[in-house]
Amino acid sequence: DKASIGVTGLAVMGRNLARNLARHGHTVAVHNRSEQRTRDLVEQFGAEGEFRPTYSAREFVDALERPRQVVIMVQAGAPTDAVIEEFAPLLETGDVIVDAGNAHFADTRRREAALRERGLHFVGTGVSGGEEGALHGPSIMPGGSVASYESLGPLLEDISAKVEGAPCCTHVGPDGAGHFVKMVHNGIEYADMQLIAESFDLLRGALGYEPAQIAEVFRTWNTGRLDSYLIEITEQVLAHTDAATGKPFVDVVADQAEQKGTGRWTVQIGLDLGIPISGIAEATFARSLSGHADLRAAARGLAGPARTRLSGAEAERFARDVEQALYASKVVAYAQGFNQIQAGSAEYGWNVDLGAVASIWRGGCIIRAKFLDDIRAAYAAEPNLPTLLTSGEFRKAVEHGQDAWRSVVSTATRLGIPTPGFSTALAYYDALRAERLPAALVQGQRDYFGAHTYRRVDREGTFHTEWATEERRERET
Ligand code: NDP
C-alpha cells in the first residue's frame, strides 16, 4: 500500500514531523538528499510506525497515493527552490507540495503562482515549536488553496498540538498567508522575549536580586495571567547553575543575542506596510545592539546616574509593578503584531481570521500562553477590532496597570537600566490615545522646506503656505 504523505528533508525538523505522522498511524514516505539520514531514521525509529524509505525522487513520488502530498522540510531559500524543481516535474495535476520550512512569504507567493500554472497546489506552511513541537505537536499555519486543505488539513490537524481538544492548525488563507502569519509569530516572539529579559534586568538592577530569586518571581508570575511557555522556560534558565563554575548559568553566557532573520523580516514588512510594530522593531534592534561588542566596549565608560538601586517602599512594590508593566507592554506587542497580520491580509486579499490565528497559537508554538485565549475571545467578539488595547479585559488591565507601567519606565530611566521594549510600548500607548500629535508640526516643517502640502482640521482640501513670502499666504492646491 502507498503512503498517504511524504517528507523530504530529514534533518531534525523533517525527521520529527515524519515520526509524528507515523506515530499517528499515517504511512509516511521518507526521503533525503543524502541517503544516510533516511537510513538512520528507519533504523532508529522504524518501529514507531509505517515508514517507506526511498532513495530517489522517482521512488519517493511513486510511493505516494494520489493526490500526492509532498512535505519539503529543508533549508529555506535556494535549497527549497532546488528541491521543488527536483520534484515538481515528477508530479501530476492536483498533487500538493508543502513547504514547511521558514520561507519568506514573498517567496511562497512566487512559488505558489508558478506551481499553480503547472497544475500543482503549493502550500507554504508555518510550523512552530522547534524540534520537540515537530515531534509532539506543533502549531501549524498552512496557506495555499482551499482545495489543498481538503486533503492536507486532516493530516496536519491530526499531528498538531491540541488545546481543549481543538487542533492548533487552521487554513490561514491563500498563497503566502501561512508563512506571513508564521513570520509575525516570530516577530511577536522576539518582542515577548525582550520584555521578559528587561523584567529580569530590572529586578536584578534595581533590587539586586540574584538569578535564582528572580526565577522564583517568574515562577509566581507563571501561575497568573502571564502563564506561558516563555515565562516557564525563563524560570528554568534562571534557576540553572553552570556546572563548571558553580555560577548562575545566565552569568556565564555571552550577552550577545543572535537571530536567524525572521524578526528582521517582520520589521522590514512592517515598514513596507506602514504598520507601527515598534515593540518587535525595538526587540530586533536590542539583539543587534547586544552584538556590537566593539561599540559597547568603546561606550562602556560613559557616565550613568549616581543612584543605581531602589530602596524602601519603592523597592517593596517594584516587583509587582514590573509584572504590571510586563503585562501591559505585552498587550501592546501583541496588538501591534495582530495589526500587522490584519494589514497583510488586507494588502494581499487573504481574509485571515485573527481569532483563529490566536486560537492556533494557544498550543504547540513558542508564544503559547493562556493570554492567547483572551485574544481569541476578543477577535471572536469583534472580528474588526481596530486594536486589542481597546478590547474589554485588555483595556481594563492596561488602564489599571498604567501607573505601575509609568513608574517602572521612569525608575528604569532614573537608574539607567535600558528598557527599550517597555518604553516603546508605553510611548505607543500614549501616542495612540493622544488627542493631538505633534505630527501637525511635522507637516508644517515638510510644507516649509519641500512644499509637501498639508490638510486642515476645519476644511476639506490640500493646502500649501508660501513660506518664502512676507505674507505667508495660504493657497489651496
Ligand atoms: P536545516 O535547515 O539544517 O536543513 C537541513 C536539511 O536540508 C537536510 O535535510 C539537507 O539535506 C537539506 N538540504 C539542504 N540543501 C539542500 C539541497 N540543495 N537539496 C536538497 N536538500 C537540501 O534543517 P532543520 O530541520 O533545522 O530545518 C528545516 C526547515 O525548518 C528550515 O527551513 C528551518 O528554517 C525550518 N524550521 C526549523 C525550526 C527549528 O527549530 N530547527 C523550527 C521551525 C522551522 P542533507 O541531509 O542532504 O544535507
Short mmCIF file of C-alpha atoms and ligand atoms in Angstrom, two decimals:
data_model
loop_
_atom_site.label_atom_id
_atom_site.label_comp_id
_atom_site.label_asym_id
_atom_site.label_seq_id
_atom_site.Cartn_x
_atom_site.Cartn_y
_atom_site.Cartn_z
CA ASP A 1 0.00 0.00 0.00
CA LYS A 2 1.06 3.51 -0.75
CA ALA A 3 1.94 6.28 1.68
CA SER A 4 -0.63 8.98 2.44
CA ILE A 5 2.07 11.63 2.75
CA GLY A 6 5.79 12.01 2.18
CA VAL A 7 8.50 14.05 3.86
CA THR A 8 11.72 15.05 2.11
CA GLY A 9 14.45 16.71 4.15
CA LEU A 10 15.13 14.63 7.22
CA ALA A 11 17.22 16.89 9.45
CA VAL A 12 15.76 17.43 12.95
CA MET A 13 12.53 19.10 11.86
CA GLY A 14 11.66 16.81 8.94
CA ARG A 15 12.58 13.68 10.85
CA ASN A 16 10.39 14.64 13.79
CA LEU A 17 7.45 15.65 11.59
CA ALA A 18 7.70 12.29 9.79
CA ARG A 19 7.81 10.46 13.13
CA ASN A 20 4.83 12.45 14.38
CA LEU A 21 2.85 11.47 11.27
CA ALA A 22 3.84 7.80 11.61
CA ARG A 23 3.00 7.75 15.33
CA HIS A 24 -0.48 8.94 14.37
CA GLY A 25 -0.94 5.90 12.15
CA HIS A 26 -0.18 7.50 8.79
CA THR A 27 2.06 5.75 6.31
CA VAL A 28 4.91 8.13 5.56
CA ALA A 29 7.29 8.01 2.63
CA VAL A 30 10.63 9.50 3.66
CA HIS A 31 13.46 10.88 1.55
CA ASN A 32 16.57 12.96 2.00
CA ARG A 33 19.27 14.22 -0.37
CA SER A 34 21.96 12.26 1.44
CA GLU A 35 20.76 8.72 1.95
CA GLN A 36 22.28 8.26 5.39
CA ARG A 37 19.61 10.38 7.12
CA THR A 38 16.89 8.20 5.61
CA ARG A 39 18.63 5.01 6.75
CA ASP A 40 19.17 6.46 10.24
CA LEU A 41 15.54 7.41 10.59
CA VAL A 42 14.28 3.96 9.69
CA GLU A 43 16.92 2.24 11.80
CA GLN A 44 16.32 4.30 14.92
CA PHE A 45 12.61 4.97 14.75
CA GLY A 46 11.24 2.47 12.23
CA ALA A 47 9.31 0.71 14.99
CA GLU A 48 7.23 3.82 15.71
CA GLY A 49 5.03 3.39 12.63
CA GLU A 50 4.82 2.77 8.89
CA PHE A 51 7.73 4.39 7.09
CA ARG A 52 8.50 3.91 3.38
CA PRO A 53 12.18 4.75 2.99
CA THR A 54 13.02 5.91 -0.53
CA TYR A 55 16.34 6.80 -2.11
CA SER A 56 15.46 8.74 -5.25
CA ALA A 57 12.94 11.40 -6.17
CA ARG A 58 11.21 8.96 -8.56
CA GLU A 59 10.94 6.24 -5.91
CA PHE A 60 9.62 8.79 -3.40
CA VAL A 61 6.92 10.11 -5.74
CA ASP A 62 5.87 6.60 -6.76
CA ALA A 63 5.44 5.62 -3.11
CA LEU A 64 2.67 8.20 -2.61
CA GLU A 65 -1.06 7.75 -3.11
CA ARG A 66 -2.85 10.42 -5.15
CA PRO A 67 -3.32 13.30 -4.79
CA ARG A 68 0.29 13.15 -3.66
CA GLN A 69 1.27 15.22 -0.65
CA VAL A 70 4.94 16.06 -0.56
CA VAL A 71 6.23 17.88 2.52
CA ILE A 72 9.54 19.67 1.96
CA MET A 73 11.49 20.39 5.15
CA VAL A 74 14.84 21.72 4.01
CA GLN A 75 16.81 24.92 4.44
CA ALA A 76 14.84 27.97 3.36
CA GLY A 77 15.89 29.92 0.25
CA ALA A 78 17.74 28.42 -2.72
CA PRO A 79 17.71 24.82 -1.34
CA THR A 80 13.90 24.93 -1.20
CA ASP A 81 13.73 26.08 -4.85
CA ALA A 82 16.16 23.31 -5.82
CA VAL A 83 14.05 20.65 -4.11
CA ILE A 84 10.81 21.99 -5.63
CA GLU A 85 12.41 21.81 -9.08
CA GLU A 86 13.53 18.27 -8.41
CA PHE A 87 10.04 17.03 -7.53
CA ALA A 88 7.59 19.23 -9.45
CA PRO A 89 8.33 17.65 -12.88
CA LEU A 90 7.52 14.20 -11.43
CA LEU A 91 4.15 15.25 -10.00
CA GLU A 92 0.72 15.32 -11.66
CA THR A 93 -2.17 17.76 -11.74
CA GLY A 94 -3.79 18.16 -8.34
CA ASP A 95 -0.78 16.96 -6.34
CA VAL A 96 0.24 19.07 -3.36
CA ILE A 97 3.71 20.37 -2.45
CA VAL A 98 4.02 21.61 1.11
CA ASP A 99 6.93 23.84 2.14
CA ALA A 100 7.10 23.52 5.91
CA GLY A 101 10.41 25.40 6.23
CA ASN A 102 10.80 29.01 7.32
CA ALA A 103 10.31 30.61 3.90
CA HIS A 104 9.76 34.32 3.35
CA PHE A 105 6.10 34.77 2.41
CA ALA A 106 7.06 36.65 -0.78
CA ASP A 107 8.98 33.55 -1.96
CA THR A 108 5.93 31.47 -1.10
CA ARG A 109 3.69 33.73 -3.19
CA ARG A 110 6.10 33.44 -6.12
CA ARG A 111 6.34 29.65 -5.84
CA GLU A 112 2.61 29.23 -5.41
CA ALA A 113 1.84 31.25 -8.54
CA ALA A 114 4.44 29.37 -10.61
CA LEU A 115 3.27 25.91 -9.48
CA ARG A 116 -0.41 26.81 -9.91
CA GLU A 117 0.40 27.45 -13.59
CA ARG A 118 1.70 23.90 -13.72
CA GLY A 119 -1.46 22.47 -12.14
CA LEU A 120 0.10 21.84 -8.73
CA HIS A 121 -1.01 23.06 -5.34
CA PHE A 122 1.69 24.75 -3.32
CA VAL A 123 1.15 25.17 0.39
CA GLY A 124 3.59 27.32 2.33
CA THR A 125 3.09 26.42 5.94
CA GLY A 126 4.48 27.83 9.15
CA VAL A 127 5.49 25.25 11.74
CA SER A 128 6.34 26.47 15.23
CA GLY A 129 7.50 24.66 18.31
CA GLY A 130 11.05 23.68 17.43
CA GLU A 131 12.08 20.05 17.23
CA GLU A 132 10.09 19.00 20.29
CA GLY A 133 6.99 20.60 18.82
CA ALA A 134 7.50 18.89 15.47
CA LEU A 135 7.57 15.54 17.26
CA HIS A 136 4.87 16.00 19.88
CA GLY A 137 2.53 18.51 18.26
CA PRO A 138 3.48 21.85 16.73
CA SER A 139 1.34 24.85 15.91
CA ILE A 140 0.81 24.64 12.15
CA MET A 141 -0.05 27.62 9.92
CA PRO A 142 -0.80 26.44 6.37
CA GLY A 143 -1.52 28.80 3.49
CA GLY A 144 -2.36 27.74 -0.07
CA SER A 145 -5.61 26.85 -1.77
CA VAL A 146 -8.82 25.77 -0.07
CA ALA A 147 -8.79 22.63 -2.25
CA SER A 148 -5.35 21.59 -1.00
CA TYR A 149 -6.52 21.92 2.60
CA GLU A 150 -9.25 19.35 1.98
CA SER A 151 -6.72 16.54 1.67
CA LEU A 152 -3.88 18.02 3.70
CA GLY A 153 -5.82 19.66 6.53
CA PRO A 154 -6.96 16.50 8.31
CA LEU A 155 -3.39 15.12 8.39
CA LEU A 156 -1.91 18.37 9.70
CA GLU A 157 -4.66 18.84 12.27
CA ASP A 158 -4.08 15.27 13.41
CA ILE A 159 -0.39 15.87 14.24
CA SER A 160 -0.75 19.42 15.60
CA ALA A 161 -0.90 20.40 19.25
CA LYS A 162 -4.39 20.34 20.82
CA VAL A 163 -5.87 22.82 23.27
CA GLU A 164 -9.10 21.70 24.89
CA GLY A 165 -9.45 19.25 22.03
CA ALA A 166 -9.11 21.90 19.32
CA PRO A 167 -6.23 21.43 16.86
CA CYS A 168 -3.58 24.15 16.70
CA CYS A 169 -3.83 24.17 12.91
CA THR A 170 -6.17 26.00 10.59
CA HIS A 171 -6.20 27.07 6.95
CA VAL A 172 -4.82 30.58 7.44
CA GLY A 173 -5.54 31.88 3.92
CA PRO A 174 -4.36 31.68 0.30
CA ASP A 175 -0.78 31.58 -1.06
CA GLY A 176 1.68 33.20 1.39
CA ALA A 177 -0.74 33.78 4.28
CA GLY A 178 0.63 30.89 6.35
CA HIS A 179 4.25 31.95 6.12
CA PHE A 180 3.29 35.58 6.75
CA VAL A 181 1.49 34.63 9.95
CA LYS A 182 4.45 32.45 11.00
CA MET A 183 6.75 35.43 10.37
CA VAL A 184 4.67 37.70 12.62
CA HIS A 185 4.53 34.91 15.21
CA ASN A 186 8.33 35.02 15.32
CA GLY A 187 8.33 38.81 15.49
CA ILE A 188 5.99 38.72 18.47
CA GLU A 189 8.23 36.05 19.98
CA TYR A 190 11.18 38.47 19.74
CA ALA A 191 9.17 41.22 21.46
CA ASP A 192 7.89 38.94 24.22
CA MET A 193 11.38 37.57 24.93
CA GLN A 194 12.83 41.08 25.07
CA LEU A 195 10.15 42.23 27.54
CA ILE A 196 10.81 39.23 29.77
CA ALA A 197 14.56 39.88 29.57
CA GLU A 198 14.02 43.54 30.55
CA SER A 199 11.94 42.41 33.54
CA PHE A 200 14.85 40.24 34.67
CA ASP A 201 17.31 43.10 34.17
CA LEU A 202 15.11 45.48 36.17
CA LEU A 203 14.68 43.09 39.10
CA ARG A 204 18.37 42.44 39.18
CA GLY A 205 19.50 46.01 38.62
CA ALA A 206 17.01 47.91 40.75
CA LEU A 207 16.61 45.38 43.56
CA GLY A 208 19.86 43.45 43.40
CA TYR A 209 18.08 40.08 43.22
CA GLU A 210 20.09 37.02 42.28
CA PRO A 211 19.01 34.98 39.22
CA ALA A 212 17.65 32.19 41.46
CA GLN A 213 15.45 34.71 43.31
CA ILE A 214 14.23 36.11 40.02
CA ALA A 215 13.43 32.57 38.87
CA GLU A 216 11.11 32.40 41.91
CA VAL A 217 9.43 35.65 40.87
CA PHE A 218 8.81 34.26 37.38
CA ARG A 219 7.51 31.03 38.87
CA THR A 220 4.89 33.04 40.76
CA TRP A 221 4.01 35.11 37.70
CA ASN A 222 3.55 31.92 35.73
CA THR A 223 0.63 30.96 37.97
CA GLY A 224 -1.28 34.11 36.94
CA ARG A 225 -2.23 35.95 33.78
CA LEU A 226 1.34 35.73 32.42
CA ASP A 227 1.14 31.91 32.38
CA SER A 228 3.10 30.99 29.26
CA TYR A 229 5.79 28.76 27.81
CA LEU A 230 8.26 31.65 27.56
CA ILE A 231 7.87 32.58 31.25
CA GLU A 232 8.17 28.91 32.18
CA ILE A 233 11.46 28.41 30.29
CA THR A 234 12.76 31.72 31.65
CA GLU A 235 12.30 30.39 35.16
CA GLN A 236 14.19 27.21 34.18
CA VAL A 237 17.06 29.10 32.58
CA LEU A 238 17.41 31.48 35.55
CA ALA A 239 17.34 28.64 38.08
CA HIS A 240 20.08 26.75 36.25
CA THR A 241 23.60 26.74 37.71
CA ASP A 242 26.65 26.32 35.48
CA ALA A 243 28.30 23.01 36.39
CA ALA A 244 31.85 24.12 35.57
CA THR A 245 31.91 27.33 37.62
CA GLY A 246 29.04 26.98 40.08
CA LYS A 247 27.82 30.41 38.90
CA PRO A 248 24.30 31.19 37.69
CA PHE A 249 24.13 29.93 34.10
CA VAL A 250 22.89 33.31 32.86
CA ASP A 251 26.13 34.91 34.12
CA VAL A 252 28.43 32.67 32.11
CA VAL A 253 26.62 33.13 28.78
CA ALA A 254 27.98 35.81 26.42
CA ASP A 255 25.45 38.66 26.38
CA GLN A 256 25.16 38.91 22.59
CA ALA A 257 21.81 37.76 21.24
CA GLU A 258 21.72 36.19 17.81
CA GLN A 259 18.94 35.88 15.26
CA LYS A 260 18.12 33.83 12.21
CA GLY A 261 16.25 36.63 10.46
CA THR A 262 12.51 36.19 10.91
CA GLY A 263 12.37 39.13 13.34
CA ARG A 264 14.16 41.27 10.79
CA TRP A 265 11.70 40.23 8.07
CA THR A 266 8.79 41.17 10.32
CA VAL A 267 10.22 44.65 10.86
CA GLN A 268 11.01 45.11 7.17
CA ILE A 269 7.48 44.12 6.17
CA GLY A 270 6.05 46.27 8.96
CA LEU A 271 7.82 49.24 7.41
CA ASP A 272 6.63 48.28 3.91
CA LEU A 273 3.03 48.02 5.09
CA GLY A 274 3.33 51.17 7.20
CA ILE A 275 2.32 49.39 10.40
CA PRO A 276 3.98 50.66 13.60
CA ILE A 277 5.28 47.43 15.14
CA SER A 278 7.65 49.32 17.41
CA GLY A 279 7.80 46.54 20.03
CA ILE A 280 9.06 43.99 17.52
CA ALA A 281 11.43 46.56 15.99
CA GLU A 282 12.94 47.51 19.36
CA ALA A 283 13.39 43.86 20.26
CA THR A 284 15.17 43.22 16.97
CA PHE A 285 17.37 46.30 17.45
CA ALA A 286 18.09 45.27 21.06
CA ARG A 287 19.50 41.97 19.78
CA SER A 288 21.59 43.74 17.20
CA LEU A 289 22.86 46.30 19.75
CA SER A 290 23.91 43.49 22.08
CA GLY A 291 26.03 42.01 19.30
CA HIS A 292 28.05 45.17 18.69
CA ALA A 293 30.92 44.27 21.02
CA ASP A 294 33.30 46.97 19.81
CA LEU A 295 30.71 49.72 20.00
CA ARG A 296 29.74 48.63 23.51
CA ALA A 297 33.37 48.44 24.61
CA ALA A 298 34.01 51.95 23.30
CA ALA A 299 30.98 53.35 25.14
CA ARG A 300 31.37 51.41 28.40
CA GLY A 301 32.94 54.31 30.32
CA LEU A 302 30.14 56.82 29.58
CA ALA A 303 28.68 58.34 32.75
CA GLY A 304 25.46 56.97 34.22
CA PRO A 305 23.24 58.11 37.10
CA ALA A 306 24.64 58.27 40.63
CA ARG A 307 21.86 56.16 42.06
CA THR A 308 21.50 52.61 40.72
CA ARG A 309 19.36 50.83 43.33
CA LEU A 310 15.88 51.25 44.75
CA SER A 311 15.20 51.19 48.47
CA GLY A 312 12.35 51.40 50.95
CA ALA A 313 8.73 51.48 49.83
CA GLU A 314 9.67 51.88 46.17
CA ALA A 315 11.67 48.68 46.32
CA GLU A 316 8.84 46.83 48.03
CA ARG A 317 6.31 47.45 45.32
CA PHE A 318 8.74 47.20 42.46
CA ALA A 319 8.38 43.51 41.54
CA ARG A 320 4.58 43.87 41.46
CA ASP A 321 4.90 46.97 39.29
CA VAL A 322 7.19 45.15 36.88
CA GLU A 323 4.57 42.43 36.50
CA GLN A 324 2.01 45.10 35.54
CA ALA A 325 4.43 46.81 33.15
CA LEU A 326 5.31 43.47 31.56
CA TYR A 327 1.68 42.58 31.04
CA ALA A 328 0.76 45.98 29.59
CA SER A 329 3.79 46.02 27.28
CA LYS A 330 2.96 42.51 26.16
CA VAL A 331 -0.58 43.57 25.24
CA VAL A 332 0.94 46.35 23.11
CA ALA A 333 3.38 43.98 21.36
CA TYR A 334 0.62 41.51 20.52
CA ALA A 335 -1.77 44.29 19.49
CA GLN A 336 0.87 45.54 17.04
CA GLY A 337 1.56 42.07 15.68
CA PHE A 338 -2.12 41.35 15.10
CA ASN A 339 -2.47 44.70 13.36
CA GLN A 340 0.35 43.68 11.06
CA ILE A 341 -1.47 40.46 10.17
CA GLN A 342 -4.62 42.48 9.57
CA ALA A 343 -2.68 44.80 7.23
CA GLY A 344 -1.02 41.92 5.35
CA SER A 345 -4.37 40.24 4.99
CA ALA A 346 -5.91 43.41 3.53
CA GLU A 347 -2.94 44.04 1.24
CA TYR A 348 -2.91 40.54 -0.25
CA GLY A 349 -6.61 39.72 0.00
CA TRP A 350 -6.14 36.79 2.41
CA ASN A 351 -9.14 37.30 4.63
CA VAL A 352 -7.25 36.00 7.69
CA ASP A 353 -9.40 35.25 10.74
CA LEU A 354 -7.41 36.83 13.59
CA GLY A 355 -9.33 34.91 16.25
CA ALA A 356 -8.43 31.64 14.52
CA VAL A 357 -4.76 32.68 14.44
CA ALA A 358 -4.81 33.41 18.19
CA SER A 359 -6.53 30.08 18.70
CA ILE A 360 -3.85 28.00 16.91
CA TRP A 361 -1.11 29.85 18.81
CA ARG A 362 -2.58 28.71 22.14
CA GLY A 363 -0.61 25.46 21.94
CA GLY A 364 2.46 23.94 20.29
CA CYS A 365 4.28 27.15 19.44
CA ILE A 366 6.88 29.21 21.28
CA ILE A 367 4.48 32.03 22.24
CA ARG A 368 1.80 29.64 23.52
CA ALA A 369 0.10 31.18 26.52
CA LYS A 370 -3.11 31.48 28.45
CA PHE A 371 -3.19 35.07 27.21
CA LEU A 372 -3.83 33.93 23.62
CA ASP A 373 -7.19 32.53 24.58
CA ASP A 374 -8.18 36.05 25.66
CA ILE A 375 -7.03 37.36 22.28
CA ARG A 376 -9.02 34.65 20.53
CA ALA A 377 -12.10 35.69 22.50
CA ALA A 378 -11.54 39.39 21.77
CA TYR A 379 -11.49 38.81 17.99
CA ALA A 380 -14.32 36.31 18.16
CA ALA A 381 -16.46 39.01 19.78
CA GLU A 382 -15.29 41.74 17.41
CA PRO A 383 -13.53 40.50 14.23
CA ASN A 384 -12.67 44.02 13.03
CA LEU A 385 -11.34 45.26 16.34
CA PRO A 386 -9.02 48.20 15.50
CA THR A 387 -6.62 47.34 18.33
CA LEU A 388 -6.53 44.81 21.15
CA LEU A 389 -5.83 47.73 23.50
CA THR A 390 -9.44 48.86 23.44
CA SER A 391 -10.93 45.41 23.90
CA GLY A 392 -12.70 44.60 27.21
CA GLU A 393 -10.28 42.84 29.56
CA PHE A 394 -7.15 44.19 27.87
CA ARG A 395 -8.38 47.74 28.14
CA LYS A 396 -9.13 47.23 31.83
CA ALA A 397 -5.77 45.61 32.52
CA VAL A 398 -3.75 48.27 30.72
CA GLU A 399 -5.67 51.19 32.23
CA HIS A 400 -5.43 49.62 35.67
CA GLY A 401 -1.71 48.94 35.20
CA GLN A 402 -0.69 52.24 33.65
CA ASP A 403 0.51 53.88 36.88
CA ALA A 404 2.79 50.94 37.61
CA TRP A 405 3.89 50.85 33.97
CA ARG A 406 4.84 54.55 34.06
CA SER A 407 6.57 54.13 37.38
CA VAL A 408 8.68 51.21 36.09
CA VAL A 409 9.71 53.08 32.95
CA SER A 410 10.63 56.18 34.93
CA THR A 411 12.51 54.15 37.54
CA ALA A 412 14.44 52.44 34.74
CA THR A 413 15.26 55.83 33.26
CA ARG A 414 16.37 57.23 36.63
CA LEU A 415 18.56 54.22 37.43
CA GLY A 416 19.97 53.96 33.91
CA ILE A 417 18.60 50.49 33.15
CA PRO A 418 17.76 50.18 29.45
CA THR A 419 14.15 49.17 28.78
CA PRO A 420 13.60 49.75 25.05
CA GLY A 421 10.68 47.30 25.00
CA PHE A 422 8.79 48.73 27.97
CA SER A 423 9.48 52.32 26.92
CA THR A 424 8.40 51.96 23.31
CA ALA A 425 5.25 50.11 24.36
CA LEU A 426 4.29 52.93 26.72
CA ALA A 427 5.07 55.57 24.10
CA TYR A 428 2.84 53.71 21.64
CA TYR A 429 0.02 53.60 24.18
CA ASP A 430 0.32 57.32 24.91
CA ALA A 431 0.61 58.24 21.23
CA LEU A 432 -2.45 56.21 20.26
CA ARG A 433 -4.63 57.73 22.96
CA ALA A 434 -3.41 61.32 22.40
CA GLU A 435 -5.97 63.90 21.33
CA ARG A 436 -3.39 65.67 19.15
CA LEU A 437 0.02 64.54 17.96
CA PRO A 438 2.97 66.74 17.04
CA ALA A 439 2.62 65.24 13.55
CA ALA A 440 0.88 68.56 12.77
CA LEU A 441 4.19 70.33 13.31
CA VAL A 442 5.99 67.76 11.16
CA GLN A 443 3.51 68.52 8.37
CA GLY A 444 4.29 72.24 8.78
CA GLN A 445 8.03 71.53 8.52
CA ARG A 446 7.51 69.38 5.44
CA ASP A 447 5.43 72.06 3.79
CA TYR A 448 8.06 74.70 4.66
CA PHE A 449 11.09 73.00 3.15
CA GLY A 450 9.54 70.85 0.48
CA ALA A 451 6.10 72.28 -0.36
CA HIS A 452 4.74 68.85 0.58
CA THR A 453 1.31 70.37 1.44
CA TYR A 454 -0.97 69.68 4.41
CA ARG A 455 -4.62 69.15 5.24
CA ARG A 456 -6.54 71.31 7.73
CA VAL A 457 -8.72 70.27 10.65
CA ASP A 458 -11.52 72.69 9.71
CA ARG A 459 -11.79 72.47 5.89
CA GLU A 460 -11.57 69.85 3.16
CA GLY A 461 -8.73 70.11 0.63
CA THR A 462 -4.97 70.20 0.37
CA PHE A 463 -3.06 73.36 1.24
CA HIS A 464 0.34 74.95 0.87
CA THR A 465 1.67 78.03 2.58
CA GLU A 466 4.04 80.34 0.70
CA TRP A 467 6.66 80.40 3.44
CA ALA A 468 9.20 82.45 1.46
CA THR A 469 6.95 85.46 1.02
CA GLU A 470 6.39 88.14 3.66
CA GLU A 471 2.64 87.50 3.90
CA ARG A 472 2.91 83.70 4.08
CA ARG A 473 -0.26 83.34 2.12
CA GLU A 474 -2.02 80.03 2.18
CA ARG A 475 -3.48 78.60 -1.01
CA GLU A 476 -5.44 75.51 -1.83
CA THR A 477 -3.61 73.16 -4.19
P1 NDP B 1 18.18 22.61 8.15
O1 NDP B 1 17.60 23.95 7.97
O2 NDP B 1 19.51 22.49 8.82
O3 NDP B 1 18.28 21.90 6.71
C1 NDP B 1 18.91 20.65 6.52
C2 NDP B 1 18.14 19.82 5.54
O4 NDP B 1 18.06 20.48 4.27
C3 NDP B 1 18.83 18.49 5.29
O5 NDP B 1 17.84 17.50 5.12
C4 NDP B 1 19.57 18.77 4.00
O6 NDP B 1 19.87 17.60 3.27
C5 NDP B 1 18.55 19.59 3.27
N1 NDP B 1 19.10 20.36 2.16
C6 NDP B 1 19.84 21.48 2.22
N2 NDP B 1 20.14 21.92 1.00
C7 NDP B 1 19.57 21.06 0.12
C8 NDP B 1 19.52 20.98 -1.30
N3 NDP B 1 20.11 21.91 -2.06
N4 NDP B 1 18.84 19.95 -1.86
C9 NDP B 1 18.24 19.03 -1.08
N5 NDP B 1 18.23 19.07 0.25
C10 NDP B 1 18.90 20.06 0.85
O7 NDP B 1 17.16 21.63 8.88
P2 NDP B 1 16.11 21.87 10.08
O8 NDP B 1 15.47 20.57 10.28
O9 NDP B 1 16.73 22.57 11.23
O10 NDP B 1 15.04 22.89 9.47
C11 NDP B 1 14.30 22.59 8.30
C12 NDP B 1 13.44 23.78 7.97
O11 NDP B 1 12.54 24.01 9.05
C13 NDP B 1 14.18 25.09 7.76
O12 NDP B 1 13.56 25.83 6.74
C14 NDP B 1 14.04 25.80 9.09
O13 NDP B 1 14.13 27.20 8.96
C15 NDP B 1 12.63 25.36 9.49
N6 NDP B 1 12.34 25.38 10.91
C16 NDP B 1 13.26 24.98 11.82
C17 NDP B 1 12.96 25.01 13.17
C18 NDP B 1 13.97 24.54 14.15
O14 NDP B 1 13.69 24.64 15.36
N7 NDP B 1 15.10 23.99 13.72
C19 NDP B 1 11.66 25.47 13.68
C20 NDP B 1 10.73 25.78 12.64
C21 NDP B 1 11.08 25.76 11.32
P3 NDP B 1 21.26 16.80 3.56
O15 NDP B 1 20.98 15.94 4.76
O16 NDP B 1 21.48 16.00 2.32
O17 NDP B 1 22.33 17.82 3.82
#
